[in-house]
Short mmCIF file of C-alpha atoms and ligand atoms in Angstrom, two decimals:
data_model
loop_
_atom_site.label_atom_id
_atom_site.label_comp_id
_atom_site.label_asym_id
_atom_site.label_seq_id
_atom_site.Cartn_x
_atom_site.Cartn_y
_atom_site.Cartn_z
CA UNK A 25 30.45 23.37 49.79
CA UNK A 26 30.80 19.86 48.45
CA UNK A 27 27.07 19.09 49.14
CA UNK A 28 26.24 22.44 47.38
CA UNK A 29 28.12 21.30 44.31
CA UNK A 30 26.50 17.95 44.17
CA UNK A 31 23.05 19.50 44.45
CA UNK A 32 23.92 21.99 41.84
CA UNK A 33 25.19 19.38 39.46
CA UNK A 34 22.12 17.11 40.04
CA UNK A 35 19.91 20.25 39.25
CA UNK A 36 21.75 21.08 36.21
CA UNK A 37 21.44 17.49 34.83
CA UNK A 38 17.82 17.37 35.78
CA UNK A 39 17.52 20.68 33.73
CA UNK A 40 19.39 19.16 30.85
CA UNK A 41 17.24 16.10 30.97
CA UNK A 42 13.90 18.01 30.99
CA UNK A 43 15.13 20.34 28.36
CA UNK A 44 16.26 17.50 26.12
CA UNK A 45 12.84 15.68 26.62
CA UNK A 46 10.83 18.81 25.96
CA UNK A 47 12.26 18.47 22.34
CA UNK A 48 10.74 16.03 19.94
CA UNK A 49 12.34 12.51 19.91
CA UNK A 50 15.20 12.22 17.47
CA UNK A 51 14.27 10.17 14.37
CA UNK A 52 15.03 6.50 14.30
CA UNK A 53 16.56 6.09 10.73
CA UNK A 54 15.60 5.17 7.98
CA UNK A 55 12.63 7.48 7.71
CA UNK A 56 9.90 7.74 5.01
CA UNK A 57 10.11 10.39 2.48
CA UNK A 58 6.93 12.79 2.19
CA UNK A 59 5.78 11.01 -0.80
CA UNK A 60 6.10 7.59 0.97
CA UNK A 61 4.19 9.09 3.89
CA UNK A 62 1.32 10.27 1.67
CA UNK A 63 1.45 6.79 0.11
CA UNK A 64 1.04 5.09 3.60
CA UNK A 65 -2.19 7.32 4.41
CA UNK A 66 -3.82 6.12 1.20
CA UNK A 67 -4.21 2.60 2.64
CA UNK A 68 -6.70 1.49 -0.03
CA UNK A 69 -5.68 1.65 -3.75
CA UNK A 70 -7.04 -0.18 -6.85
CA UNK A 71 -5.62 -1.83 -9.76
CA UNK A 72 -7.44 -1.91 -13.15
CA UNK A 73 -6.30 -4.76 -15.49
CA UNK A 74 -7.66 -4.18 -19.12
CA UNK A 75 -6.17 -5.15 -22.31
CA UNK A 76 -6.73 -7.62 -25.26
CA UNK A 77 -6.73 -10.37 -22.68
CA UNK A 78 -10.21 -9.13 -21.56
CA UNK A 79 -11.37 -10.14 -24.90
CA UNK A 80 -9.27 -13.32 -25.57
CA UNK A 81 -9.95 -14.66 -22.09
CA UNK A 82 -6.21 -15.04 -21.28
CA UNK A 83 -4.19 -13.78 -18.44
CA UNK A 84 -0.83 -13.46 -20.22
CA UNK A 85 -1.30 -12.54 -23.78
CA UNK A 86 1.43 -13.97 -26.17
CA UNK A 87 1.70 -10.69 -27.92
CA UNK A 88 0.26 -11.85 -31.26
CA UNK A 89 -3.34 -10.64 -30.55
CA UNK A 90 -4.70 -8.59 -33.38
CA UNK A 91 -5.54 -4.99 -32.36
CA UNK A 92 -9.04 -5.54 -33.61
CA UNK A 93 -9.85 -7.80 -30.60
CA UNK A 94 -9.92 -4.77 -28.33
CA UNK A 95 -13.54 -3.73 -28.64
CA UNK A 96 -15.27 -2.60 -25.54
CA UNK A 97 -18.51 -0.99 -26.24
CA UNK A 98 -19.57 0.84 -23.07
CA UNK A 99 -16.23 2.01 -21.54
CA UNK A 100 -17.25 4.18 -18.56
CA UNK A 101 -14.25 5.31 -16.51
CA UNK A 102 -16.70 7.59 -14.47
CA UNK A 103 -18.41 4.39 -13.15
CA UNK A 104 -14.81 2.73 -12.34
CA UNK A 105 -13.68 5.85 -10.38
CA UNK A 106 -17.05 6.41 -8.76
CA UNK A 107 -17.45 2.91 -7.40
CA UNK A 108 -13.95 2.84 -6.11
CA UNK A 109 -14.04 6.14 -4.64
CA UNK A 110 -17.31 5.26 -2.92
CA UNK A 111 -15.74 2.17 -1.49
CA UNK A 112 -12.83 4.21 -0.03
CA UNK A 113 -10.07 3.77 -2.61
CA UNK A 114 -7.80 6.75 -2.79
CA UNK A 115 -5.73 5.75 -5.99
CA UNK A 116 -6.16 3.83 -9.16
CA UNK A 117 -3.32 2.09 -11.14
CA UNK A 118 -4.12 1.21 -14.71
CA UNK A 119 -2.29 -1.52 -16.91
CA UNK A 120 -1.46 0.96 -19.56
CA UNK A 121 0.57 -1.97 -21.11
CA UNK A 122 0.50 -5.58 -19.88
CA UNK A 123 3.00 -8.31 -20.83
CA UNK A 124 1.19 -8.70 -24.19
CA UNK A 125 2.40 -5.36 -25.25
CA UNK A 126 -0.88 -3.81 -26.29
CA UNK A 127 -1.15 -0.13 -25.28
CA UNK A 128 -4.20 1.49 -23.94
CA UNK A 129 -3.18 4.94 -25.15
CA UNK A 130 -2.25 6.06 -28.83
CA UNK A 131 1.54 5.97 -28.31
CA UNK A 132 3.58 7.12 -31.19
CA UNK A 133 6.21 4.39 -30.74
CA UNK A 134 4.27 1.24 -31.75
CA UNK A 135 1.23 0.30 -34.03
CA UNK A 136 0.27 -2.17 -31.37
CA UNK A 137 -2.11 0.05 -29.57
CA UNK A 138 -5.68 1.19 -29.04
CA UNK A 139 -5.23 3.48 -32.22
CA UNK A 140 -5.60 0.52 -34.49
CA UNK A 141 -8.62 -1.06 -32.60
CA UNK A 142 -12.11 -0.63 -33.32
CA UNK A 143 -12.63 1.29 -30.05
CA UNK A 144 -13.86 4.71 -30.79
CA UNK A 145 -12.60 3.98 -34.42
CA UNK A 146 -9.01 4.18 -33.27
CA UNK A 147 -9.66 7.43 -31.52
CA UNK A 148 -9.89 6.24 -28.09
CA UNK A 149 -7.32 6.69 -25.27
CA UNK A 150 -8.21 4.93 -22.05
CA UNK A 151 -5.22 6.37 -20.24
CA UNK A 152 -6.63 9.78 -20.97
CA UNK A 153 -10.25 8.86 -19.99
CA UNK A 154 -9.25 7.28 -16.68
CA UNK A 155 -6.65 9.95 -15.69
CA UNK A 156 -9.25 12.68 -16.58
CA UNK A 157 -11.91 11.00 -14.44
CA UNK A 158 -9.53 10.62 -11.51
CA UNK A 159 -8.68 14.36 -11.60
CA UNK A 160 -12.63 15.13 -11.85
CA UNK A 161 -13.40 12.83 -8.81
CA UNK A 162 -10.09 13.62 -6.74
CA UNK A 163 -8.56 10.09 -6.86
CA UNK A 164 -4.94 9.73 -7.60
CA UNK A 165 -3.79 7.95 -10.71
CA UNK A 166 -1.02 5.59 -11.23
CA UNK A 167 0.52 3.62 -14.30
CA UNK A 168 1.55 -0.05 -14.73
CA UNK A 169 3.86 -0.38 -17.83
CA UNK A 170 5.10 -3.88 -18.02
CA UNK A 171 8.81 -4.07 -18.56
CA UNK A 172 8.35 -7.45 -20.22
CA UNK A 173 6.84 -7.19 -23.69
CA UNK A 174 5.99 -10.35 -25.63
CA UNK A 175 5.03 -8.35 -28.65
CA UNK A 176 8.18 -6.48 -29.41
CA UNK A 177 10.73 -8.00 -31.85
CA UNK A 178 13.46 -6.28 -30.02
CA UNK A 179 12.73 -7.36 -26.68
CA UNK A 180 16.00 -8.32 -25.05
CA UNK A 181 18.09 -5.93 -26.97
CA UNK A 182 18.93 -2.37 -26.05
CA UNK A 183 16.58 -0.73 -28.46
CA UNK A 184 13.80 -2.12 -26.39
CA UNK A 185 14.98 -0.21 -23.44
CA UNK A 186 14.84 3.13 -25.48
CA UNK A 187 11.29 2.11 -26.58
CA UNK A 188 10.16 1.57 -22.97
CA UNK A 189 11.79 4.76 -21.85
CA UNK A 190 10.02 6.63 -24.65
CA UNK A 191 6.80 5.40 -23.57
CA UNK A 192 7.49 6.31 -19.95
CA UNK A 193 8.22 9.72 -21.23
CA UNK A 194 5.06 10.08 -22.99
CA UNK A 195 3.03 8.81 -20.25
CA UNK A 196 4.67 11.08 -17.40
CA UNK A 197 4.68 14.23 -19.67
CA UNK A 198 1.10 13.87 -21.05
CA UNK A 199 -0.95 12.27 -18.26
CA UNK A 200 0.31 13.65 -15.02
CA UNK A 201 0.38 13.87 -12.08
CA UNK A 202 1.09 10.16 -11.60
CA UNK A 203 1.41 9.05 -7.94
CA UNK A 204 2.73 5.61 -8.45
CA UNK A 205 4.60 3.61 -11.16
CA UNK A 206 4.40 -0.11 -11.05
CA UNK A 207 7.23 -2.15 -12.42
CA UNK A 208 6.13 -5.73 -12.54
CA UNK A 209 8.82 -8.27 -11.89
CA UNK A 210 7.15 -11.00 -13.96
CA UNK A 211 8.99 -12.46 -16.82
CA UNK A 212 7.92 -15.77 -18.17
CA UNK A 213 10.31 -15.96 -21.17
CA UNK A 214 8.11 -17.23 -24.10
CA UNK A 215 6.42 -14.76 -26.46
CA UNK A 216 5.72 -13.85 -29.96
CA UNK A 217 8.18 -11.31 -30.14
CA UNK A 218 7.41 -9.91 -33.67
CA UNK A 219 6.96 -13.36 -35.01
CA UNK A 220 10.05 -15.14 -33.57
CA UNK A 221 7.89 -17.16 -31.38
CA UNK A 222 10.60 -18.10 -28.84
CA UNK A 223 11.79 -18.01 -25.33
CA UNK A 224 13.92 -15.05 -24.21
CA UNK A 225 15.55 -14.59 -20.84
CA UNK A 226 16.94 -11.45 -19.78
CA UNK A 227 18.97 -10.64 -16.53
CA UNK A 228 16.29 -8.73 -14.61
CA UNK A 229 18.81 -6.79 -12.49
CA UNK A 230 21.02 -5.48 -15.36
CA UNK A 231 18.96 -5.57 -18.58
CA UNK A 232 16.59 -2.77 -17.67
CA UNK A 233 19.24 -0.41 -16.34
CA UNK A 234 16.78 0.74 -13.83
CA UNK A 235 18.64 3.47 -12.12
CA UNK A 236 18.79 5.41 -15.45
CA UNK A 237 15.05 4.78 -16.06
CA UNK A 238 14.10 5.85 -12.70
CA UNK A 239 16.07 9.18 -13.07
CA UNK A 240 14.37 9.84 -16.33
CA UNK A 241 11.01 9.42 -14.72
CA UNK A 242 11.91 11.60 -11.79
CA UNK A 243 13.34 14.34 -13.98
CA UNK A 244 9.67 14.66 -15.26
CA UNK A 245 7.71 13.88 -11.95
CA UNK A 246 10.00 13.93 -8.85
CA UNK A 247 7.46 12.73 -6.38
CA UNK A 248 6.37 9.52 -8.06
CA UNK A 249 6.58 6.45 -5.93
CA UNK A 250 8.27 3.40 -7.68
CA UNK A 251 6.87 -0.06 -6.90
CA UNK A 252 8.90 -3.11 -7.88
CA UNK A 253 10.01 -6.20 -6.11
CA UNK A 254 13.02 -4.08 -5.05
CA UNK A 255 11.35 -0.85 -4.42
CA UNK A 256 12.80 1.78 -3.99
CA UNK A 257 9.57 3.49 -3.29
CA UNK A 258 7.51 0.57 -2.13
CA UNK A 259 8.21 -3.21 -2.19
CA UNK A 260 6.19 -6.12 -3.22
CA UNK A 261 4.90 -7.94 -0.20
CA UNK A 262 5.86 -11.40 -1.60
CA UNK A 263 2.50 -13.04 -2.49
CA UNK A 264 -0.65 -12.19 -4.43
CA UNK A 265 -3.12 -13.30 -1.83
CA UNK A 266 -3.56 -9.98 0.08
CA UNK A 267 -1.47 -10.40 3.21
CA UNK A 268 1.68 -9.39 4.81
CA UNK A 269 3.40 -10.84 7.91
CA UNK A 270 2.02 -9.84 11.26
CA UNK A 271 5.66 -8.84 11.91
CA UNK A 272 6.02 -5.92 9.14
CA UNK A 273 8.96 -3.80 9.18
CA UNK A 274 8.75 -0.98 6.70
CA UNK A 275 12.56 -1.17 6.62
CA UNK A 276 14.82 -3.61 4.48
CA UNK A 277 18.17 -3.79 2.93
CA UNK A 278 17.92 -2.78 -0.62
CA UNK A 279 20.29 -5.50 -1.77
CA UNK A 280 18.18 -8.31 -0.41
CA UNK A 281 15.13 -7.35 -2.30
CA UNK A 282 15.30 -9.08 -5.66
CA UNK A 283 13.00 -11.80 -6.15
CA UNK A 284 14.40 -15.02 -7.22
CA UNK A 285 16.74 -15.22 -4.31
CA UNK A 286 15.81 -18.01 -1.93
CA UNK A 287 13.56 -17.00 0.86
CA UNK A 288 13.07 -13.60 -0.53
CA UNK A 289 9.28 -13.82 -0.75
CA UNK A 290 9.05 -14.40 3.06
CA UNK A 291 11.54 -11.55 3.70
CA UNK A 292 9.34 -9.22 1.58
CA UNK A 293 6.44 -9.89 3.80
CA UNK A 294 8.32 -9.10 7.06
CA UNK A 295 10.93 -6.60 6.00
CA UNK A 296 14.03 -6.45 8.42
CA UNK A 297 14.15 -4.89 11.72
CA UNK A 298 17.41 -3.24 10.96
CA UNK A 299 16.97 -2.76 7.23
CA UNK A 300 18.87 0.27 5.72
CA UNK A 301 16.08 1.64 3.64
CA UNK A 302 12.57 2.65 4.13
CA UNK A 303 10.61 0.59 1.51
CA UNK A 304 7.09 -0.48 2.76
CA UNK A 305 5.19 -3.50 1.61
CA UNK A 306 2.29 -3.16 -0.97
CA UNK A 307 -0.10 -6.07 -1.10
CA UNK A 308 -1.69 -6.65 -4.51
CA UNK A 309 -4.50 -9.09 -4.78
CA UNK A 310 -7.49 -9.34 -7.24
CA UNK A 311 -11.14 -9.35 -6.50
CA UNK A 312 -11.49 -12.29 -8.83
CA UNK A 313 -9.22 -15.36 -9.23
CA UNK A 314 -7.69 -13.73 -12.32
CA UNK A 315 -6.27 -10.30 -12.98
CA UNK A 316 -8.28 -9.86 -16.05
CA UNK A 317 -12.11 -10.18 -16.62
CA UNK A 318 -13.33 -13.62 -17.47
CA UNK A 319 -16.94 -14.33 -17.53
CA UNK A 320 -16.36 -17.78 -16.02
CA UNK A 321 -15.27 -16.09 -12.91
CA UNK A 322 -18.41 -14.07 -12.38
CA UNK A 323 -19.53 -16.13 -9.49
CA UNK A 324 -15.97 -16.23 -7.93
CA UNK A 325 -15.81 -12.59 -7.00
CA UNK A 326 -14.55 -12.19 -3.45
CA UNK A 327 -17.27 -11.61 -0.96
CA UNK A 328 -17.34 -8.48 1.24
CA UNK A 329 -16.14 -10.67 4.21
CA UNK A 330 -13.21 -12.06 2.16
CA UNK A 331 -12.37 -8.40 1.32
CA UNK A 332 -12.61 -7.21 4.81
CA UNK A 333 -10.25 -10.11 5.92
CA UNK A 334 -7.85 -9.04 3.43
CA UNK A 335 -8.10 -5.53 4.76
CA UNK A 336 -7.24 -6.74 8.26
CA UNK A 337 -4.25 -8.71 6.71
CA UNK A 338 -2.76 -5.87 4.86
CA UNK A 339 -3.94 -2.33 6.09
CA UNK A 340 -4.25 -3.91 9.44
CA UNK A 341 -0.65 -4.95 9.48
CA UNK A 342 0.75 -1.59 8.36
CA UNK A 343 0.65 -2.44 4.41
CA UNK A 344 -1.52 -1.08 1.75
CA UNK A 345 -4.18 -2.93 0.12
CA UNK A 346 -3.96 -2.80 -3.72
CA UNK A 347 -7.13 -4.54 -5.06
CA UNK A 348 -7.58 -5.08 -8.59
CA UNK A 349 -11.06 -4.81 -10.15
CA UNK A 350 -10.94 -5.73 -13.89
CA UNK A 351 -13.49 -4.15 -16.42
CA UNK A 352 -15.58 -6.65 -18.37
CA UNK A 353 -15.95 -6.77 -22.13
CA UNK A 354 -18.34 -3.86 -22.08
CA UNK A 355 -15.73 -1.71 -20.44
CA UNK A 356 -17.71 -1.61 -17.11
CA UNK A 357 -17.03 -3.12 -13.71
CA UNK A 358 -19.36 -6.06 -13.48
CA UNK A 359 -22.35 -5.99 -11.39
CA UNK A 360 -21.01 -8.72 -8.98
CA UNK A 361 -17.80 -6.78 -8.45
CA UNK A 362 -19.77 -3.49 -7.68
CA UNK A 363 -21.94 -5.33 -5.16
CA UNK A 364 -18.91 -6.96 -3.47
CA UNK A 365 -17.25 -3.39 -3.19
CA UNK A 366 -20.36 -1.80 -1.71
CA UNK A 367 -20.60 -4.70 0.92
CA UNK A 368 -17.03 -4.24 1.69
CA UNK A 369 -17.50 -0.54 2.43
CA UNK A 370 -20.71 -1.28 4.46
CA UNK A 371 -18.71 -3.75 6.54
CA UNK A 372 -15.81 -1.20 7.09
CA UNK A 373 -18.41 1.27 8.24
CA UNK A 374 -20.22 -1.20 10.47
CA UNK A 375 -17.11 -2.69 12.12
CA UNK A 376 -15.32 0.58 12.66
CA UNK A 377 -18.55 2.65 13.47
CA UNK A 378 -17.67 4.32 16.81
CA UNK A 379 -14.28 4.76 18.41
CA UNK A 380 -14.79 4.25 22.09
CA UNK A 381 -11.36 5.54 23.02
CA UNK A 382 -12.80 9.11 22.38
CA UNK A 383 -15.04 8.49 25.59
CA UNK A 384 -12.31 7.17 27.66
CA UNK A 385 -9.85 8.57 30.22
CA UNK A 386 -6.52 7.98 29.09
CA UNK A 387 -3.25 7.80 31.13
CA UNK A 388 0.32 6.70 30.27
CA UNK A 389 3.08 5.21 32.45
CA UNK A 390 5.24 8.27 31.58
CA UNK A 391 5.00 11.28 29.28
CA UNK A 392 8.10 12.81 27.55
CA UNK A 393 9.40 15.74 29.58
CA UNK A 394 5.98 15.69 31.34
CA UNK A 395 5.07 18.10 28.59
CA UNK A 396 1.47 18.47 27.22
CA UNK A 397 3.02 18.47 23.85
CA UNK A 398 3.52 14.72 24.28
CA UNK A 399 0.72 13.74 26.54
CA UNK A 400 -1.39 10.63 26.38
CA UNK A 401 -4.48 12.58 25.29
CA UNK A 402 -2.83 13.10 21.99
CA UNK A 403 -3.62 9.41 21.29
CA UNK A 404 -7.30 9.86 21.23
CA UNK A 405 -7.93 13.40 19.92
CA UNK A 406 -8.25 12.29 16.23
CA UNK A 407 -5.24 14.39 15.08
CA UNK A 408 -2.70 12.40 13.27
CA UNK A 409 -0.07 15.24 13.44
CA UNK A 410 0.62 14.85 17.27
CA UNK A 411 1.62 11.97 19.39
CA UNK A 412 2.28 10.56 22.82
CA UNK A 413 6.03 9.81 23.44
CA UNK A 414 8.15 8.89 26.56
CA UNK A 415 11.47 10.17 27.50
CA UNK A 416 14.68 9.08 25.63
CA UNK A 417 15.86 5.85 26.69
CA UNK A 418 12.37 4.63 28.11
CA UNK A 419 11.78 1.87 25.68
CA UNK A 420 8.82 0.16 27.52
CA UNK A 421 5.65 1.98 28.75
CA UNK A 422 2.00 1.49 29.27
CA UNK A 423 -1.16 3.30 28.10
CA UNK A 424 -4.42 2.68 29.99
CA UNK A 425 -7.92 3.58 28.83
CA UNK A 426 -10.72 3.68 31.46
CA UNK A 427 -14.43 4.06 30.77
CA UNK A 428 -17.28 4.79 33.27
CA UNK A 429 -18.92 1.41 32.37
CA UNK A 430 -18.22 -1.72 30.46
CA UNK A 431 -17.92 -1.22 26.77
CA UNK A 432 -17.90 -3.94 24.10
CA UNK A 433 -14.57 -4.36 22.42
CA UNK A 434 -13.71 -6.10 19.05
CA UNK A 435 -10.78 -4.26 17.65
CA UNK A 436 -7.94 -2.30 18.94
CA UNK A 437 -6.15 0.05 16.53
CA UNK A 438 -2.69 1.65 16.88
CA UNK A 439 -0.66 3.91 14.85
CA UNK A 440 2.94 4.88 15.21
CA UNK A 441 4.09 8.29 14.11
CA UNK A 442 6.31 6.85 11.49
CA UNK A 443 7.59 10.15 10.34
CA UNK A 444 10.15 9.66 13.12
CA UNK A 445 10.75 6.02 12.14
CA UNK A 446 9.31 2.60 13.04
CA UNK A 447 10.26 1.78 16.50
CA UNK A 448 7.97 -0.64 18.46
CA UNK A 449 9.18 -4.22 18.37
CA UNK A 450 6.80 -5.97 20.83
CA UNK A 451 3.60 -4.96 22.76
CA UNK A 452 0.67 -6.68 24.37
CA UNK A 453 -2.95 -5.73 25.14
CA UNK A 454 -4.71 -6.44 28.41
CA UNK A 455 -8.35 -6.06 29.34
CA UNK A 456 -9.82 -5.55 32.73
CA UNK A 457 -12.57 -8.14 33.18
CA UNK A 458 -14.31 -9.37 36.26
CA UNK A 459 -11.88 -7.60 38.48
CA UNK A 460 -8.77 -8.87 36.81
CA UNK A 461 -6.53 -8.14 33.87
CA UNK A 462 -6.66 -10.54 31.08
CA UNK A 463 -4.10 -10.67 28.22
CA UNK A 464 -5.94 -10.27 24.83
CA UNK A 465 -3.06 -10.20 22.40
CA UNK A 466 0.70 -10.47 22.24
CA UNK A 467 2.23 -8.72 19.15
CA UNK A 468 5.15 -7.36 17.42
CA UNK A 469 5.35 -4.49 15.08
CA UNK A 470 2.84 -1.52 14.61
CA UNK A 471 4.01 0.83 11.92
CA UNK A 472 1.56 2.95 10.07
CA UNK A 473 -1.42 1.11 11.44
CA UNK A 474 -2.00 -2.11 13.38
CA UNK A 475 -5.54 -3.45 13.61
CA UNK A 476 -6.06 -6.16 16.22
CA UNK A 477 -9.19 -8.22 15.89
CA UNK A 478 -9.52 -9.57 19.57
CA UNK A 479 -11.83 -11.97 21.08
CA UNK A 480 -14.99 -9.79 21.61
CA UNK A 481 -15.04 -8.57 25.13
CA UNK A 482 -16.86 -6.16 27.47
CA UNK A 483 -14.33 -4.30 29.61
CA UNK A 484 -14.05 -1.06 31.59
CA UNK A 485 -10.34 -0.78 31.14
CA UNK A 486 -7.66 -1.85 28.70
CA UNK A 487 -3.93 -1.41 28.89
CA UNK A 488 -1.48 -1.48 26.13
CA UNK A 489 2.07 -2.42 27.22
CA UNK A 490 4.89 -1.71 24.84
CA UNK A 491 7.55 -4.06 26.05
CA UNK A 492 10.22 -3.46 23.39
CA UNK A 493 11.09 -0.70 21.07
CA UNK A 494 14.08 0.58 19.03
CA UNK A 495 14.05 3.91 20.89
CA UNK A 496 11.30 5.71 22.97
CA UNK A 497 7.91 4.79 21.53
CA UNK A 498 6.12 7.67 19.57
CA UNK A 499 2.45 6.58 18.99
CA UNK A 500 -0.03 8.92 17.19
CA UNK A 501 -3.16 7.15 17.68
CA UNK A 502 -5.04 4.57 19.74
CA UNK A 503 -8.70 3.67 18.81
CA UNK A 504 -11.02 0.92 20.31
CA UNK A 505 -14.11 -0.38 18.21
C1 FUL B 15 1.88 -10.22 -12.03
C2 FUL B 15 1.48 -10.24 -13.52
O1 FUL B 15 2.19 -11.30 -14.09
C3 FUL B 15 0.03 -10.47 -13.48
O2 FUL B 15 -0.43 -10.67 -14.71
C4 FUL B 15 -0.49 -9.09 -12.76
O3 FUL B 15 -0.30 -8.09 -13.57
C5 FUL B 15 0.03 -9.01 -11.43
C6 FUL B 15 -0.43 -7.68 -10.68
O4 FUL B 15 1.40 -9.12 -11.45
O5 FUL B 15 3.33 -10.26 -11.83
#
């Protein structure tokens, strides 16, 4: 009788175990919102920096530039969007107002705008032209509205915050849908400020009363992603060179995010393993040395190879590459920039031409509940909505790919199913070469996407060993190029 009871209780616990493991893994919090998930999938976004600086050859206009200097003769937003879309960019963020305060739309709240420029005799609206083209060509549109304004006499007072909010209302009401709002943290202090010509400093954390401003914007467009050093939608990656740390957690504590604190730039690049909020890193970088067009930089446009290296250091490390392409004085993307973008696309297509994982036999050291729902074949079926997972508590596991013959391998690409949280803390890759396993990489996080450029090799088998994870690993894709 006692034996029977033991067998019964073992069977019951086995049943509970297998029932539990036929359910999807519980999320590891924090997890991304739907808008953040859509943002992760974009991978490549563009920035467009355009204002009076384009004509004065400055990077940071003082705010005293006459509206008459803004005089592009061939603005063609169809070209901007077309070039970027062809290169693979999914969203475009426009500097509707940079630090100099000049507005690219005919806002009713200041005279310092395109309406007093010669462009289309004051009837032009570049925010309209670009947002319309984005709609036509199926690219998402985002806005940059510099909080720092070197033109406004009342910058530093509370009336400026009303002005800033009124402009956000205009943009979000009249030019939607807007997928991302960029709040630049830069504040250099000096400015024209309506003729005062002085240095003004504000307390960046309190002056703007951000929570109220974000609520206002959300009340008009609830799904917008907010970028700032501090998020809350996405965070700055801590540099403007186009790279995040190899260890890149999408999680971070919101109170550690403010730039200016010692060491915060590095922290922005790595995130924190046990961070309380999901605030992924966005990597902004310009295709030229400056953010605005300067003819003297025509020969300093990044090469396709440099852009590709940036792609590996951003998208390939689970971040998003936000590449600035500034229109020139005609209002066109310069030929050299267009050529570089075409070359970048060609390189992406060449390097990631064929995914050999699709031809492989795949097996995993364990499969959650032994269920086909979580089988290793989900890794190579090209469907992002399913995944391979292990049983609860199994925090290390291996996946093996085998081919009929040796295949050339240059890149291994892994993706976590981040909807259920970021989990993997450490993994390595081995290739079976000349009858033995050879370690090709020893890495940490995966996140949305991890692209490993390995020493080129020919192998018949590779093995991914996940050696540490916050909870059972949940991986949606494994590709081999
Ligand atoms: C910086 C700004 O000061 C630059 O001019 C540029 O807009 C860049 C994207 O952000 O903080």
